[in-house]
Amino acid sequence: DTGVSQDPRHKITKRGQNVTFRCDPISEHNRLYWYRQTLGQGPEFLTYFQNEAQLEKSRLLSDRFSAERPKGSFSTLEIQRTEQGDSAMYLCASSAGTRPTGELFFGEGSRLTVL
Amino acid sequence: QKEVEQNSGPLSVPEGAIASLNCTYSDRGSQSFFWYRQYSGKSPELIMFIYSNGDKEDGRFTAQLNKASQYVSLLIRDSQPSDSATYLCAVKGPQAGTALIFGKGTTLSVSS
């Protein structure tokens, strides 16, 4: 069990650029979640996949955000035309569908700074 | 709007004392309740979860759940300086796969 891994760990970009983050979940987990966290706040839910299907999206997820999980394994989160308000830690988490309690296991996060 | 409320703190306790962290939630249909610890600059780490009314103990940690009052708490006995972190309460709805909703977290500081 190698845990949830995220890449890159840090990204600095200029406003208006596009960025993409990758998440590799724990291998036997079929559920994958993206959250965003800013300083002093708890993680805010963005979107959720079960296998390759995107089953839930938060209203926080503007049309500049898109997420995919094409083969039900790794996932990408793309932010187009970044804004300074997008600066945050982007957290990926996974869980096993066989666990009804639904505990999530988080990766180390990808920190985005938009200049 | 499903909400999870926590006192942001900081909560300061001396080493060896009991730290008590509290959380309330708005959705009566919530089924599972989680406590995560988050060190500064790190990602949340699961401490324990509870889904039945009453107490659940794991080492120095005890989670308490009262669904009638929509209240969940975490007690940390014999607090250590290494327990200094932000503690996040999270709540899951009844449907399978539903995302966890997190509170803003309570910052705990344990002084030696």
Short mmCIF file of N, CA and C in Angstrom, two decimals, chain A residues 8-110:
data_model
loop_
_atom_site.label_atom_id
_atom_site.label_comp_id
_atom_site.label_asym_id
_atom_site.label_seq_id
_atom_site.Cartn_x
_atom_site.Cartn_y
_atom_site.Cartn_z
N PRO A 8 1.91 17.83 -9.39
CA PRO A 8 3.09 18.15 -8.58
C PRO A 8 2.71 18.51 -7.16
N ARG A 9 3.66 18.58 -6.29
CA ARG A 9 3.40 18.98 -4.91
C ARG A 9 3.24 20.50 -4.80
N HIS A 10 3.93 21.21 -5.65
CA HIS A 10 3.82 22.67 -5.64
C HIS A 10 3.77 23.16 -7.08
N LYS A 11 2.93 24.17 -7.31
CA LYS A 11 2.84 24.76 -8.64
C LYS A 11 2.65 26.26 -8.48
N ILE A 12 3.53 27.01 -9.12
CA ILE A 12 3.39 28.46 -9.15
C ILE A 12 3.11 28.84 -10.59
N THR A 13 2.06 29.61 -10.81
CA THR A 13 1.69 29.96 -12.17
C THR A 13 1.23 31.41 -12.22
N LYS A 14 1.18 31.93 -13.41
CA LYS A 14 0.67 33.29 -13.59
C LYS A 14 -0.81 33.25 -13.89
N ARG A 15 -1.49 34.27 -13.47
CA ARG A 15 -2.93 34.38 -13.72
C ARG A 15 -3.21 34.20 -15.21
N GLY A 16 -4.22 33.40 -15.50
CA GLY A 16 -4.61 33.18 -16.89
C GLY A 16 -4.06 31.90 -17.49
N GLN A 17 -3.06 31.31 -16.83
CA GLN A 17 -2.49 30.06 -17.32
C GLN A 17 -3.36 28.87 -16.88
N ASN A 18 -3.18 27.76 -17.58
CA ASN A 18 -3.87 26.52 -17.22
C ASN A 18 -2.92 25.65 -16.39
N VAL A 19 -3.49 24.93 -15.43
CA VAL A 19 -2.69 23.99 -14.63
C VAL A 19 -3.44 22.67 -14.54
N THR A 20 -2.66 21.60 -14.39
CA THR A 20 -3.24 20.27 -14.24
C THR A 20 -2.56 19.55 -13.09
N PHE A 21 -3.36 18.92 -12.25
CA PHE A 21 -2.86 18.11 -11.14
C PHE A 21 -3.25 16.66 -11.37
N ARG A 22 -2.37 15.78 -10.90
CA ARG A 22 -2.63 14.35 -11.06
C ARG A 22 -2.73 13.70 -9.69
N CYS A 23 -3.60 12.71 -9.58
CA CYS A 23 -3.76 11.95 -8.35
C CYS A 23 -3.77 10.46 -8.67
N ASP A 24 -2.95 9.71 -7.95
CA ASP A 24 -2.99 8.25 -8.02
C ASP A 24 -3.50 7.73 -6.69
N PRO A 25 -4.70 7.12 -6.69
CA PRO A 25 -5.28 6.66 -5.42
C PRO A 25 -4.63 5.37 -4.94
N ILE A 26 -5.00 4.96 -3.75
CA ILE A 26 -4.62 3.64 -3.25
C ILE A 26 -5.19 2.60 -4.23
N SER A 27 -4.40 1.62 -4.58
CA SER A 27 -4.70 0.78 -5.74
C SER A 27 -6.05 0.07 -5.67
N GLU A 28 -6.48 -0.38 -4.53
CA GLU A 28 -7.74 -1.12 -4.47
C GLU A 28 -8.95 -0.23 -4.22
N HIS A 29 -8.74 1.09 -4.14
CA HIS A 29 -9.85 2.01 -3.88
C HIS A 29 -10.53 2.41 -5.18
N ASN A 30 -11.87 2.27 -5.22
CA ASN A 30 -12.58 2.62 -6.44
C ASN A 30 -13.19 4.03 -6.38
N ARG A 31 -13.13 4.67 -5.21
CA ARG A 31 -13.70 6.01 -5.09
C ARG A 31 -12.58 7.04 -4.92
N LEU A 32 -12.72 8.13 -5.62
CA LEU A 32 -11.69 9.17 -5.61
C LEU A 32 -12.37 10.52 -5.48
N TYR A 33 -11.80 11.36 -4.63
CA TYR A 33 -12.39 12.66 -4.31
C TYR A 33 -11.34 13.75 -4.50
N TRP A 34 -11.79 14.91 -4.93
CA TRP A 34 -10.97 16.11 -4.95
C TRP A 34 -11.58 17.12 -3.97
N TYR A 35 -10.70 17.71 -3.17
CA TYR A 35 -11.06 18.77 -2.24
C TYR A 35 -10.11 19.94 -2.45
N ARG A 36 -10.55 21.10 -2.00
CA ARG A 36 -9.70 22.29 -2.00
C ARG A 36 -9.67 22.84 -0.58
N GLN A 37 -8.49 23.27 -0.16
CA GLN A 37 -8.36 23.81 1.20
C GLN A 37 -7.56 25.10 1.17
N THR A 38 -8.13 26.14 1.77
CA THR A 38 -7.41 27.40 1.93
C THR A 38 -7.07 27.58 3.40
N LEU A 39 -6.17 28.52 3.69
CA LEU A 39 -5.65 28.71 5.03
C LEU A 39 -6.76 28.99 6.04
N GLY A 40 -6.77 28.24 7.12
CA GLY A 40 -7.75 28.45 8.17
C GLY A 40 -9.11 27.84 7.92
N GLN A 41 -9.24 27.13 6.81
CA GLN A 41 -10.51 26.49 6.47
C GLN A 41 -10.35 24.98 6.41
N GLY A 42 -11.46 24.27 6.56
CA GLY A 42 -11.43 22.84 6.35
C GLY A 42 -11.47 22.53 4.87
N PRO A 43 -11.19 21.30 4.49
CA PRO A 43 -11.27 20.93 3.07
C PRO A 43 -12.69 21.12 2.54
N GLU A 44 -12.79 21.70 1.34
CA GLU A 44 -14.08 21.88 0.67
C GLU A 44 -14.19 20.88 -0.48
N PHE A 45 -15.28 20.17 -0.52
CA PHE A 45 -15.49 19.15 -1.54
C PHE A 45 -15.62 19.79 -2.92
N LEU A 46 -14.95 19.19 -3.90
CA LEU A 46 -15.06 19.65 -5.29
C LEU A 46 -15.81 18.63 -6.15
N THR A 47 -15.30 17.39 -6.17
CA THR A 47 -15.92 16.39 -7.04
C THR A 47 -15.53 14.99 -6.60
N TYR A 48 -16.28 14.00 -7.09
CA TYR A 48 -16.13 12.62 -6.65
C TYR A 48 -16.33 11.67 -7.82
N PHE A 49 -15.49 10.65 -7.89
CA PHE A 49 -15.58 9.60 -8.91
C PHE A 49 -15.79 8.25 -8.24
N GLN A 50 -16.62 7.46 -8.85
CA GLN A 50 -16.66 6.04 -8.52
C GLN A 50 -16.24 5.31 -9.79
N ASN A 51 -15.11 4.64 -9.70
CA ASN A 51 -14.47 4.10 -10.91
C ASN A 51 -14.25 5.27 -11.88
N GLU A 52 -14.70 5.15 -13.12
CA GLU A 52 -14.45 6.24 -14.06
C GLU A 52 -15.59 7.25 -14.11
N ALA A 53 -16.67 6.99 -13.40
CA ALA A 53 -17.84 7.86 -13.47
C ALA A 53 -17.75 9.00 -12.45
N GLN A 54 -17.94 10.22 -12.95
CA GLN A 54 -17.98 11.39 -12.07
C GLN A 54 -19.40 11.52 -11.54
N LEU A 55 -19.60 11.18 -10.27
CA LEU A 55 -20.96 11.07 -9.73
C LEU A 55 -21.45 12.33 -9.03
N GLU A 56 -20.56 13.18 -8.61
CA GLU A 56 -21.00 14.36 -7.87
C GLU A 56 -20.02 15.50 -8.09
N LYS A 57 -20.57 16.69 -8.29
CA LYS A 57 -19.77 17.90 -8.44
C LYS A 57 -20.33 18.98 -7.55
N SER A 58 -19.47 19.68 -6.85
CA SER A 58 -19.90 20.78 -6.00
C SER A 58 -20.24 22.00 -6.85
N ARG A 59 -21.13 22.83 -6.30
CA ARG A 59 -21.41 24.11 -6.99
C ARG A 59 -20.18 25.00 -6.97
N LEU A 60 -19.20 24.67 -6.10
CA LEU A 60 -17.96 25.45 -6.07
C LEU A 60 -17.15 25.24 -7.34
N LEU A 61 -17.41 24.15 -8.03
CA LEU A 61 -16.62 23.79 -9.20
C LEU A 61 -17.11 24.57 -10.41
N SER A 62 -16.44 25.71 -10.68
CA SER A 62 -16.86 26.52 -11.82
C SER A 62 -16.51 25.82 -13.12
N ASP A 63 -16.97 26.39 -14.23
CA ASP A 63 -16.72 25.74 -15.52
C ASP A 63 -15.25 25.84 -15.93
N ARG A 64 -14.43 26.54 -15.15
CA ARG A 64 -12.99 26.55 -15.45
C ARG A 64 -12.30 25.28 -14.90
N PHE A 65 -13.01 24.57 -14.06
CA PHE A 65 -12.46 23.36 -13.45
C PHE A 65 -13.02 22.14 -14.18
N SER A 66 -12.14 21.19 -14.48
CA SER A 66 -12.62 19.93 -15.03
C SER A 66 -11.78 18.80 -14.45
N ALA A 67 -12.44 17.70 -14.18
CA ALA A 67 -11.75 16.54 -13.62
C ALA A 67 -12.10 15.33 -14.43
N GLU A 68 -11.14 14.42 -14.53
CA GLU A 68 -11.34 13.18 -15.27
C GLU A 68 -10.73 12.02 -14.50
N ARG A 69 -11.26 10.86 -14.78
CA ARG A 69 -10.66 9.63 -14.27
C ARG A 69 -10.90 8.57 -15.35
N PRO A 70 -10.17 8.67 -16.44
CA PRO A 70 -10.52 7.95 -17.67
C PRO A 70 -10.56 6.42 -17.56
N LYS A 71 -9.71 5.83 -16.79
CA LYS A 71 -9.70 4.37 -16.72
C LYS A 71 -10.03 3.87 -15.32
N GLY A 72 -10.57 4.76 -14.52
CA GLY A 72 -10.93 4.36 -13.16
C GLY A 72 -9.74 4.17 -12.25
N SER A 73 -8.57 4.67 -12.70
CA SER A 73 -7.40 4.56 -11.82
C SER A 73 -6.98 5.96 -11.39
N PHE A 74 -6.00 6.57 -12.07
CA PHE A 74 -5.57 7.92 -11.69
C PHE A 74 -6.61 8.94 -12.15
N SER A 75 -6.50 10.13 -11.58
CA SER A 75 -7.41 11.22 -11.94
C SER A 75 -6.60 12.49 -12.18
N THR A 76 -7.14 13.36 -13.03
CA THR A 76 -6.54 14.68 -13.22
C THR A 76 -7.58 15.75 -12.92
N LEU A 77 -7.09 16.86 -12.39
CA LEU A 77 -7.91 18.04 -12.15
C LEU A 77 -7.25 19.19 -12.90
N GLU A 78 -7.97 19.76 -13.84
CA GLU A 78 -7.44 20.87 -14.63
C GLU A 78 -8.16 22.15 -14.26
N ILE A 79 -7.41 23.21 -14.10
CA ILE A 79 -7.98 24.54 -13.89
C ILE A 79 -7.55 25.40 -15.07
N GLN A 80 -8.50 25.91 -15.80
CA GLN A 80 -8.22 26.77 -16.94
C GLN A 80 -8.31 28.24 -16.52
N ARG A 81 -7.50 29.05 -17.18
CA ARG A 81 -7.54 30.51 -16.96
C ARG A 81 -7.50 30.82 -15.46
N THR A 82 -6.44 30.38 -14.82
CA THR A 82 -6.37 30.51 -13.37
C THR A 82 -6.52 31.94 -12.90
N GLU A 83 -7.12 32.07 -11.70
CA GLU A 83 -7.31 33.36 -11.04
C GLU A 83 -6.61 33.30 -9.69
N GLN A 84 -6.33 34.47 -9.12
CA GLN A 84 -5.64 34.49 -7.84
C GLN A 84 -6.44 33.78 -6.76
N GLY A 85 -7.74 33.81 -6.87
CA GLY A 85 -8.60 33.12 -5.90
C GLY A 85 -8.52 31.60 -5.97
N ASP A 86 -7.85 31.09 -7.01
CA ASP A 86 -7.68 29.65 -7.11
C ASP A 86 -6.51 29.16 -6.26
N SER A 87 -5.72 30.08 -5.73
CA SER A 87 -4.58 29.70 -4.89
C SER A 87 -5.09 28.94 -3.68
N ALA A 88 -4.61 27.71 -3.50
CA ALA A 88 -5.11 26.83 -2.45
C ALA A 88 -4.30 25.54 -2.48
N MET A 89 -4.59 24.68 -1.51
CA MET A 89 -4.07 23.32 -1.54
C MET A 89 -5.16 22.45 -2.15
N TYR A 90 -4.82 21.69 -3.17
CA TYR A 90 -5.77 20.78 -3.80
C TYR A 90 -5.46 19.38 -3.30
N LEU A 91 -6.42 18.82 -2.61
CA LEU A 91 -6.26 17.53 -1.96
C LEU A 91 -7.04 16.45 -2.71
N CYS A 92 -6.39 15.32 -2.88
CA CYS A 92 -7.05 14.16 -3.45
C CYS A 92 -7.18 13.12 -2.35
N ALA A 93 -8.29 12.40 -2.33
CA ALA A 93 -8.50 11.35 -1.35
C ALA A 93 -9.14 10.16 -2.03
N SER A 94 -8.94 8.99 -1.47
CA SER A 94 -9.60 7.82 -2.02
C SER A 94 -10.22 6.99 -0.90
N SER A 95 -11.15 6.17 -1.27
CA SER A 95 -11.79 5.28 -0.31
C SER A 95 -12.19 3.99 -1.01
N ALA A 96 -12.38 2.95 -0.21
CA ALA A 96 -12.77 1.65 -0.73
C ALA A 96 -14.29 1.55 -0.72
N GLY A 97 -14.86 1.16 -1.84
CA GLY A 97 -16.31 1.04 -1.91
C GLY A 97 -16.88 -0.02 -1.01
N THR A 98 -16.03 -0.94 -0.57
CA THR A 98 -16.50 -2.02 0.30
C THR A 98 -16.65 -1.56 1.75
N ARG A 99 -16.18 -0.35 2.05
CA ARG A 99 -16.25 0.17 3.42
C ARG A 99 -17.46 1.09 3.55
N PRO A 100 -18.54 0.66 4.19
CA PRO A 100 -19.74 1.49 4.27
C PRO A 100 -19.52 2.76 5.08
N THR A 101 -18.54 2.74 5.98
CA THR A 101 -18.30 3.93 6.79
C THR A 101 -17.68 5.06 5.98
N GLY A 102 -17.01 4.73 4.88
CA GLY A 102 -16.61 5.77 3.94
C GLY A 102 -15.43 6.62 4.32
N GLU A 103 -14.53 6.10 5.16
CA GLU A 103 -13.39 6.93 5.54
C GLU A 103 -12.49 7.21 4.33
N LEU A 104 -11.99 8.44 4.28
CA LEU A 104 -11.14 8.88 3.19
C LEU A 104 -9.68 8.90 3.62
N PHE A 105 -8.81 8.59 2.66
CA PHE A 105 -7.38 8.66 2.89
C PHE A 105 -6.82 9.68 1.91
N PHE A 106 -6.15 10.68 2.46
CA PHE A 106 -5.70 11.81 1.67
C PHE A 106 -4.26 11.66 1.18
N GLY A 107 -4.00 12.24 0.01
CA GLY A 107 -2.64 12.43 -0.45
C GLY A 107 -2.03 13.66 0.21
N GLU A 108 -0.78 13.96 -0.13
CA GLU A 108 -0.06 15.07 0.48
C GLU A 108 -0.51 16.42 -0.07
N GLY A 109 -1.27 16.42 -1.15
CA GLY A 109 -1.80 17.66 -1.69
C GLY A 109 -0.90 18.29 -2.74
N SER A 110 -1.53 19.12 -3.55
CA SER A 110 -0.81 19.93 -4.54
C SER A 110 -1.11 21.39 -4.23
#
